[in-house]
Coordinates of C-alpha atoms in Angstrom, one line a residue:
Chain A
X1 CA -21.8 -4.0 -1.3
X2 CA -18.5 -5.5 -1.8
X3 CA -18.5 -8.5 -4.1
X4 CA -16.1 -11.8 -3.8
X5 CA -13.6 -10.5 -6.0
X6 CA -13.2 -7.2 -4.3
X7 CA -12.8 -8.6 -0.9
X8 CA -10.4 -10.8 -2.0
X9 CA -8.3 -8.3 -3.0
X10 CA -8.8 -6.0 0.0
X11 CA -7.5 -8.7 1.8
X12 CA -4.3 -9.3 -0.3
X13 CA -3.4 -6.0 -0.1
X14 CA -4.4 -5.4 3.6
X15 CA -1.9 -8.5 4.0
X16 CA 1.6 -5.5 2.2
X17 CA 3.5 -4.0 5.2
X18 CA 2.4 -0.2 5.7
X19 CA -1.2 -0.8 4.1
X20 CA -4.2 -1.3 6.8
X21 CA -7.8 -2.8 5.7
X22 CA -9.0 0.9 5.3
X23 CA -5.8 2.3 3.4
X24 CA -6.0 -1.2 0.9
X25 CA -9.9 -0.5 0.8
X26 CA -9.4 3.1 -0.7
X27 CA -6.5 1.4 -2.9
X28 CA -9.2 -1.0 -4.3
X29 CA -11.2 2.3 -5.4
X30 CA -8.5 3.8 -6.8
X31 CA -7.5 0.9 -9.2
X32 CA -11.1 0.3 -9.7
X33 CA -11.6 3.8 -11.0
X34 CA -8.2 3.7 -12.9
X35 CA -8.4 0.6 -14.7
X36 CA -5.8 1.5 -17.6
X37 CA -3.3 4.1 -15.9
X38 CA -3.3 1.9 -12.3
X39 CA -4.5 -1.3 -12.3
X40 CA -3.3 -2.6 -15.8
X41 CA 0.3 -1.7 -15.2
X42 CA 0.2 -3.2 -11.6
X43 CA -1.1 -6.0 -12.8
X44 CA 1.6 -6.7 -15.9
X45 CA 4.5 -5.8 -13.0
X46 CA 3.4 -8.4 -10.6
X47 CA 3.0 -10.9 -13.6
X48 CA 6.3 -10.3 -14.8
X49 CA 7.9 -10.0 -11.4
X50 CA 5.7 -13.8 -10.4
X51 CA 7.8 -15.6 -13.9
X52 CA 11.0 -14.0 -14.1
X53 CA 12.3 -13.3 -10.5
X54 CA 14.2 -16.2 -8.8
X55 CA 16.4 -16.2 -5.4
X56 CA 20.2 -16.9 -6.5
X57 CA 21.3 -20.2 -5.1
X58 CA 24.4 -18.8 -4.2
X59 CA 24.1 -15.5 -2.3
X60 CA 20.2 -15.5 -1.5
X61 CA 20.0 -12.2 -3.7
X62 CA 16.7 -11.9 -6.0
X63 CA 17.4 -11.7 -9.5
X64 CA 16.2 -12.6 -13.3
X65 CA 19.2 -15.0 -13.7
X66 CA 20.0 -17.5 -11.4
X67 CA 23.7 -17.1 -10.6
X68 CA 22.8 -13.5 -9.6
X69 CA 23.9 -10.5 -11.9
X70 CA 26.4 -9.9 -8.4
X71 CA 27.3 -13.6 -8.2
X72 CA 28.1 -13.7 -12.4
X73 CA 29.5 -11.1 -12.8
X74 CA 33.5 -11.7 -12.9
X75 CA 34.6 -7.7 -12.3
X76 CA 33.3 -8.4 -8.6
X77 CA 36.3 -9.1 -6.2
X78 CA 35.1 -12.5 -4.8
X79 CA 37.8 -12.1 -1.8
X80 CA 35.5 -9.7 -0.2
X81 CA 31.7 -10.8 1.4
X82 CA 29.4 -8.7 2.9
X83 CA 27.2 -10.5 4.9
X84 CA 23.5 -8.7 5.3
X85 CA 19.9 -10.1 6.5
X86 CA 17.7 -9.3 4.1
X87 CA 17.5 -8.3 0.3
X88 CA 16.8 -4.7 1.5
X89 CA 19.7 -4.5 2.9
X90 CA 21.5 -5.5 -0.3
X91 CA 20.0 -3.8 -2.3
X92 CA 20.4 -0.4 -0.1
X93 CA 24.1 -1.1 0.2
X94 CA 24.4 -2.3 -3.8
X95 CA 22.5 1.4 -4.3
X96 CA 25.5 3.1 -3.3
X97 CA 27.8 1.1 -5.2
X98 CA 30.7 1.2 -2.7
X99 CA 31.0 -2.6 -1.7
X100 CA 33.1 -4.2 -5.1
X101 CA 33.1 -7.4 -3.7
X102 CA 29.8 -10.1 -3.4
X103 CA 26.9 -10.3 -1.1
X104 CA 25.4 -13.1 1.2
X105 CA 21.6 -12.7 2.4
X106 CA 20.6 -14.5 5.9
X107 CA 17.0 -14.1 5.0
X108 CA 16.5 -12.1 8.6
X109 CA 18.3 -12.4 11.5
X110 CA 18.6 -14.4 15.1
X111 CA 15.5 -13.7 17.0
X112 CA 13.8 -15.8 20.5
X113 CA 10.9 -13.6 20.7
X114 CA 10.0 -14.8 16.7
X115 CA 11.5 -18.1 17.6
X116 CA 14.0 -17.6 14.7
X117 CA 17.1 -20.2 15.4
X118 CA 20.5 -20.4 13.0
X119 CA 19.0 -23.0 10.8
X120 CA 16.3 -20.8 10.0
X121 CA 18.9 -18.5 8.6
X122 CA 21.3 -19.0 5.6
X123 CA 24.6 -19.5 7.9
X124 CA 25.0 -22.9 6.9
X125 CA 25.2 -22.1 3.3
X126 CA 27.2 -18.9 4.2
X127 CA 29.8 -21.0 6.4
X128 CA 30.5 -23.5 3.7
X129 CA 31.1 -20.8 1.3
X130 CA 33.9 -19.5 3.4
X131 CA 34.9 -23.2 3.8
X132 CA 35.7 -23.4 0.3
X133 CA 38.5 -20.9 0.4
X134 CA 39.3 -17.3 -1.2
X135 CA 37.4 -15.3 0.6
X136 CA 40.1 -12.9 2.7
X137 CA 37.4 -10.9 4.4
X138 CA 33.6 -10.8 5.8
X139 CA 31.9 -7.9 6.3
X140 CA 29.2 -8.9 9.2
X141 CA 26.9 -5.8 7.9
X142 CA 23.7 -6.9 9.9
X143 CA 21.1 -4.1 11.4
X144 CA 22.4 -1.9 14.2
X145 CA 19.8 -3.5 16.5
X146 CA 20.5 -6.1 19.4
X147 CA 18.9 -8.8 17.0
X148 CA 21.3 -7.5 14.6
X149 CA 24.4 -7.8 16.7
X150 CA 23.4 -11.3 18.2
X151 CA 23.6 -12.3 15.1
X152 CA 26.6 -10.9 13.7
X153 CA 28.2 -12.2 17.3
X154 CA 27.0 -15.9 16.6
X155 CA 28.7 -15.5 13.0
X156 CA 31.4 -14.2 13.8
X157 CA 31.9 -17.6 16.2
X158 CA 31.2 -19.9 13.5
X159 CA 33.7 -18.4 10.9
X160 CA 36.2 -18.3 13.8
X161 CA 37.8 -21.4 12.6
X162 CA 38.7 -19.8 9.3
X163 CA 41.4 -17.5 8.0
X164 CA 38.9 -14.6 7.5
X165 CA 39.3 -11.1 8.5
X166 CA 35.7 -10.1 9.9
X167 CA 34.5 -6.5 9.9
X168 CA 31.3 -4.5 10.8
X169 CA 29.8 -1.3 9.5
X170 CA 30.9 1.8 11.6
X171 CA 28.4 2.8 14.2
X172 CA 28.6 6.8 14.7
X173 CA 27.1 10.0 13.7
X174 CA 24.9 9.7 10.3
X175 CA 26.0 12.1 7.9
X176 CA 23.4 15.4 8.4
X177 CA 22.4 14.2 11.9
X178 CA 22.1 16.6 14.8
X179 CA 23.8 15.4 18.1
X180 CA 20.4 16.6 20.0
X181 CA 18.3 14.4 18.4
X182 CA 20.5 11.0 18.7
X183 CA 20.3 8.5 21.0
X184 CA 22.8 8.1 23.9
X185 CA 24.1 4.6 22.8
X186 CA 25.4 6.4 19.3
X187 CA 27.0 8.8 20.8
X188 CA 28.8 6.5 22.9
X189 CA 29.8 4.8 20.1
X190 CA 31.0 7.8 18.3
X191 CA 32.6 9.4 21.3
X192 CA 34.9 6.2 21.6
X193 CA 35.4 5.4 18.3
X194 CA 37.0 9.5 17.9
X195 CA 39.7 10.1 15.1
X196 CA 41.9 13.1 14.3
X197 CA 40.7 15.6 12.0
X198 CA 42.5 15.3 8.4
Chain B
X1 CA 20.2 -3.7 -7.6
X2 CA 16.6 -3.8 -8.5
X3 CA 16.1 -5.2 -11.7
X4 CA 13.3 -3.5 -14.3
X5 CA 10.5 -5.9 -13.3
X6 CA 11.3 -4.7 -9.6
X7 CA 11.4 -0.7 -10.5
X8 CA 7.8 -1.5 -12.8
X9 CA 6.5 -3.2 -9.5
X10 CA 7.2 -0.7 -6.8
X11 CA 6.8 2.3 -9.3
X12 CA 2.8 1.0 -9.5
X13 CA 2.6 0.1 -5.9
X14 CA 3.9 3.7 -5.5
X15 CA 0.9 5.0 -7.5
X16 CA -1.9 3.9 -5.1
X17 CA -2.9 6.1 -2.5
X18 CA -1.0 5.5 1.1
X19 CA 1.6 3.8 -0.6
X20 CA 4.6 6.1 -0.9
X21 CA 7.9 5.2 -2.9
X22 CA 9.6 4.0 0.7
X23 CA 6.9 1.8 1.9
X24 CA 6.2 0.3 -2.1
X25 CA 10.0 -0.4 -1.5
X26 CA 9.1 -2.5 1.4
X27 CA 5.7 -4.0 -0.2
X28 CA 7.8 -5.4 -3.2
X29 CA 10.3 -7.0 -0.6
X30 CA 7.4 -9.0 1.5
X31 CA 5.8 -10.0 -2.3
X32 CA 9.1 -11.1 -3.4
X33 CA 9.8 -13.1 0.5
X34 CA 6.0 -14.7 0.5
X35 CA 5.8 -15.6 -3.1
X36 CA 3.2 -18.1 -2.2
X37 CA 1.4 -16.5 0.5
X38 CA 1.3 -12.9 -0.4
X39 CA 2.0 -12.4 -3.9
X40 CA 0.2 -14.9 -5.7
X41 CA -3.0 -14.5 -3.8
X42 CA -2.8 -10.8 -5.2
X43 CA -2.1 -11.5 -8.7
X44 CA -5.0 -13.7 -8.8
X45 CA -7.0 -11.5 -7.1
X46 CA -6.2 -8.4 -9.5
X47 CA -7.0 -10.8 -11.9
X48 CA -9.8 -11.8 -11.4
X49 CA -11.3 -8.0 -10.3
X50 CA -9.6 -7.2 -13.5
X51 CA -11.5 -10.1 -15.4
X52 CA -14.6 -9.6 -13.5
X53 CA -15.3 -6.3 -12.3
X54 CA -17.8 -3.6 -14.8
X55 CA -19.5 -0.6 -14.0
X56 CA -23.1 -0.3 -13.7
X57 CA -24.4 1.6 -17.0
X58 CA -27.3 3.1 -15.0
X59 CA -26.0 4.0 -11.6
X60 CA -22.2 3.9 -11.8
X61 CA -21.4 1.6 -9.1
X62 CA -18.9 -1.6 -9.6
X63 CA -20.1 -4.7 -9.3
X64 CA -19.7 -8.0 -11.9
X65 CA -23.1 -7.8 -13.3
X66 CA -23.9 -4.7 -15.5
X67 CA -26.8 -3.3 -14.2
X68 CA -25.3 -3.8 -11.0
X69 CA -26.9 -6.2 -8.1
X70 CA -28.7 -3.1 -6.7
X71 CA -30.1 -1.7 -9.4
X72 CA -31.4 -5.5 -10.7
X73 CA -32.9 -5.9 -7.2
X74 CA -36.6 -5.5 -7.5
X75 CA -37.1 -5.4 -4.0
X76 CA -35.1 -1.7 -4.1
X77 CA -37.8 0.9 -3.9
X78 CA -37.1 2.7 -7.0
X79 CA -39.1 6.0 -6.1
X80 CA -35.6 6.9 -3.7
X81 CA -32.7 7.7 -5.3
X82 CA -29.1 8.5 -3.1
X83 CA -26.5 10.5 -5.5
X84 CA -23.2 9.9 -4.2
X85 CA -19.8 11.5 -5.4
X86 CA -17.5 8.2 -5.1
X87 CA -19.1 4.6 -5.3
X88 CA -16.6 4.1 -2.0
X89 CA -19.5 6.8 -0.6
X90 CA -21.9 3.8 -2.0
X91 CA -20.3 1.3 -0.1
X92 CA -20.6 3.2 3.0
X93 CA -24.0 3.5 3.0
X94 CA -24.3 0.0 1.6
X95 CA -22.8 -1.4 4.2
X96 CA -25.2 -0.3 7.1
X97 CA -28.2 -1.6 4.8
X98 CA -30.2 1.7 5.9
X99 CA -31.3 3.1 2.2
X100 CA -33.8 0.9 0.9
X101 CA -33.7 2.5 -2.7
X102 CA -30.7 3.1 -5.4
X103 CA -28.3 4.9 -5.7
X104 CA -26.4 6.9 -8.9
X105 CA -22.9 7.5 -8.2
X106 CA -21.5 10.8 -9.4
X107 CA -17.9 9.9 -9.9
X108 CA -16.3 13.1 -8.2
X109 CA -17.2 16.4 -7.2
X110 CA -17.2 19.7 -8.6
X111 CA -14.2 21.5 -8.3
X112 CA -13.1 24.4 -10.0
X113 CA -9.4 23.9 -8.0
X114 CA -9.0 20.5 -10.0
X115 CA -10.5 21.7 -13.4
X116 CA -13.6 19.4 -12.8
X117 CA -16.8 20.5 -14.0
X118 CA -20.6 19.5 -14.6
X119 CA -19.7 17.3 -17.5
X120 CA -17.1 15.7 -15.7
X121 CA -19.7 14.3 -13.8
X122 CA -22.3 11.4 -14.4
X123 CA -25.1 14.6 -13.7
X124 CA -26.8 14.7 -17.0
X125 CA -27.6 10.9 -16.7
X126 CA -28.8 11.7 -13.0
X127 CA -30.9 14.8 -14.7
X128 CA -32.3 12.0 -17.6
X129 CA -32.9 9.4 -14.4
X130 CA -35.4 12.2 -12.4
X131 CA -36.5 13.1 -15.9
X132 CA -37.6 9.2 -17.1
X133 CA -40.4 9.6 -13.5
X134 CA -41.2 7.4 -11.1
X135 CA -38.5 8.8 -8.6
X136 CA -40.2 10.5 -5.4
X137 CA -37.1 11.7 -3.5
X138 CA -33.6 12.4 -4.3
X139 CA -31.1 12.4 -1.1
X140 CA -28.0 14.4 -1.9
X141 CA -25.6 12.8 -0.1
X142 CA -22.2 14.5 -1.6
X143 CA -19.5 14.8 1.8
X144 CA -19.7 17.3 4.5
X145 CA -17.3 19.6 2.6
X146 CA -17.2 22.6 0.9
X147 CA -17.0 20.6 -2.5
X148 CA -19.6 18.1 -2.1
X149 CA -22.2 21.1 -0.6
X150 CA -21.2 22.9 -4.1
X151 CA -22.2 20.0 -5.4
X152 CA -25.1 19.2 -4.0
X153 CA -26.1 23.0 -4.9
X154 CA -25.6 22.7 -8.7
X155 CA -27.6 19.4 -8.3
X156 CA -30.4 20.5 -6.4
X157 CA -30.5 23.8 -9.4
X158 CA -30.5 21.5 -11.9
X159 CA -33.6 19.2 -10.4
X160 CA -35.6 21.8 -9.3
X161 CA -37.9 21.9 -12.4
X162 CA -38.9 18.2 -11.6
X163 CA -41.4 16.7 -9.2
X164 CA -39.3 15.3 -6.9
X165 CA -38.3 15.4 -3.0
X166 CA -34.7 16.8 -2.3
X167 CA -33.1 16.1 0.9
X168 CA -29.5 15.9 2.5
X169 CA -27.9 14.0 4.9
X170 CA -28.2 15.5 8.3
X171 CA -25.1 17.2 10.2
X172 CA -24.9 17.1 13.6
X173 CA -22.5 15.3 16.3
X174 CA -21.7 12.4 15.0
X175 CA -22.2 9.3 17.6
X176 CA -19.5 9.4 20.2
X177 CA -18.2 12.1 19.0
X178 CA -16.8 14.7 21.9
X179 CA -18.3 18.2 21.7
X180 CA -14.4 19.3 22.9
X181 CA -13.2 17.9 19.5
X182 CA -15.5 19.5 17.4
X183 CA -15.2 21.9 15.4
X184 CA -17.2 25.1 15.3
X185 CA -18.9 24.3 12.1
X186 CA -20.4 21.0 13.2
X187 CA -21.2 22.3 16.4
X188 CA -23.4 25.3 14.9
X189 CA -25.4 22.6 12.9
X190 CA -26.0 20.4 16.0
X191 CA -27.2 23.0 17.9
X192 CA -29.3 25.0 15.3
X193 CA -31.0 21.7 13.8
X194 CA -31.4 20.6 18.1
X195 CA -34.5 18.9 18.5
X196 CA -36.7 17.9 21.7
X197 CA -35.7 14.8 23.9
X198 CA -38.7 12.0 23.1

């Protein structure tokens, strides 16, 4: 009973990450039968989103200005990079307000089963940034996983050359997590990596 | 780090049923990625529902001709009528093409839990449709649950002055279904509404 216009929108919602054709179906319905309180506003949000968000030329971040609020802004301490794979991950970290200096998106990370290679990634643009000079330190803050860390590996070879300090993100025990339910290889890591209490 | 037009866009993606605030977190990071593949097929497809879509003023469903393509349809036998609570329920039954005549679509069910009651409900146009004649049978076909039987109830009160056929759905195992895995209720009606092997 479906008409055109309905299907087509099925679809493009199917198409969002954690929605299936039977989730985005009943999501039709519900917009359908909310026209002013669900469908208007999504509608004006996407719009606005569509014209006014662009990707800074700089650091990859998603922004209405183009320098980047991060990028512009002259409080930030520019000797410092964090170096993450996605916009997420920025924005998670940027949350927290506890990196002050700037940001540098890959746009994903090193991958053979996706058949993702470096110059699929933004580590050209990220290597000639550090090229340019003072920057004192990059923070390879990429996903704990093994993509993750291949990554951050085959970074942390290319800046090599340069007089960078390079960090990563402490692996241990998340804050409120219970030793019985973590896996072997974080314990590991926070078994070796051990300090005195205060 | 989420500008406005971001928190606007992931607070309505949040809205719609299945999305919670987590996954419309990740939604408005895939729109934002795929601008061309995944967000501006779904603009224009809100759009265009948006544009398009009305609800039928005789039966309730949604469609983007008002009266709807079923109720326009002279080859629907008008003397059967299926009432259904959600036009979702419509589509259902749409879909396998097995009810030859139209449908009115209740919008709900009674509930006195969520405060909705009779005239919440399209039921006095259904009670004017029965009254105008030429209607033979009316299939209740409100869900299996104790809402929708409620419902079906009041319904069936409220037609019983006019000369028409009520019927229900029937209940039983439903095909492929496991006897194991069912519960007592559905069992019961399977076995008391058994019937002999042709």
């Amino acid at each position: 009973m479906a008409s055109p216009e309905i299907d087509a929108l099925t679809q493009a919602l199917a198409r969002l990450p954690g929605l299936g054709p039977r989730s985005a179906r009943r999501a039709v319905l519900h917009l359908l039968q909310k026209r002013e309180t669900a469908l208007a506003p999504l509608l004006r949000a996407l719009e606005s989103v569509n014209e006014r968000m662009v990707q800074c030329a700089i650091c990859g971040n998603i922004d209405t200005i183009d320098p980047c609020g991060i990028c512009a802004d002259p409080r930030r301490d520019g000797r410092a990079l964090c170096v993450v794979e996605d916009v997420a991950d920025l924005w998670a970290l940027e949350k927290s307000r506890l990196f002050p200096g700037r940001f540098h998106v890959l746009g994903g990370r090193l991958s053979a089963l996706e058949g993702v290679r470096p110059e699929d990634l933004a580590i050209a643009p990220l290597v000639q940034r550090v090229a340019q000079g003072g920057i004192d330190e990059v923070v390879l803050a990429m996903n704990a996983t093994l993509e993750g860390q291949t990554t951050a590996h085959y970074i942390a070879e290319r800046l090599e050359a340069y007089p960078v300090r390079l960090t990563q993100l402490a692996h241990g025990v998340p804050i409120g997590g219970e030793l019985d339910y973590l896996d072997e290889g974080t314990l590991a890591q926070a078994l070796r990596a051990r300090r005195p209490i205060d």
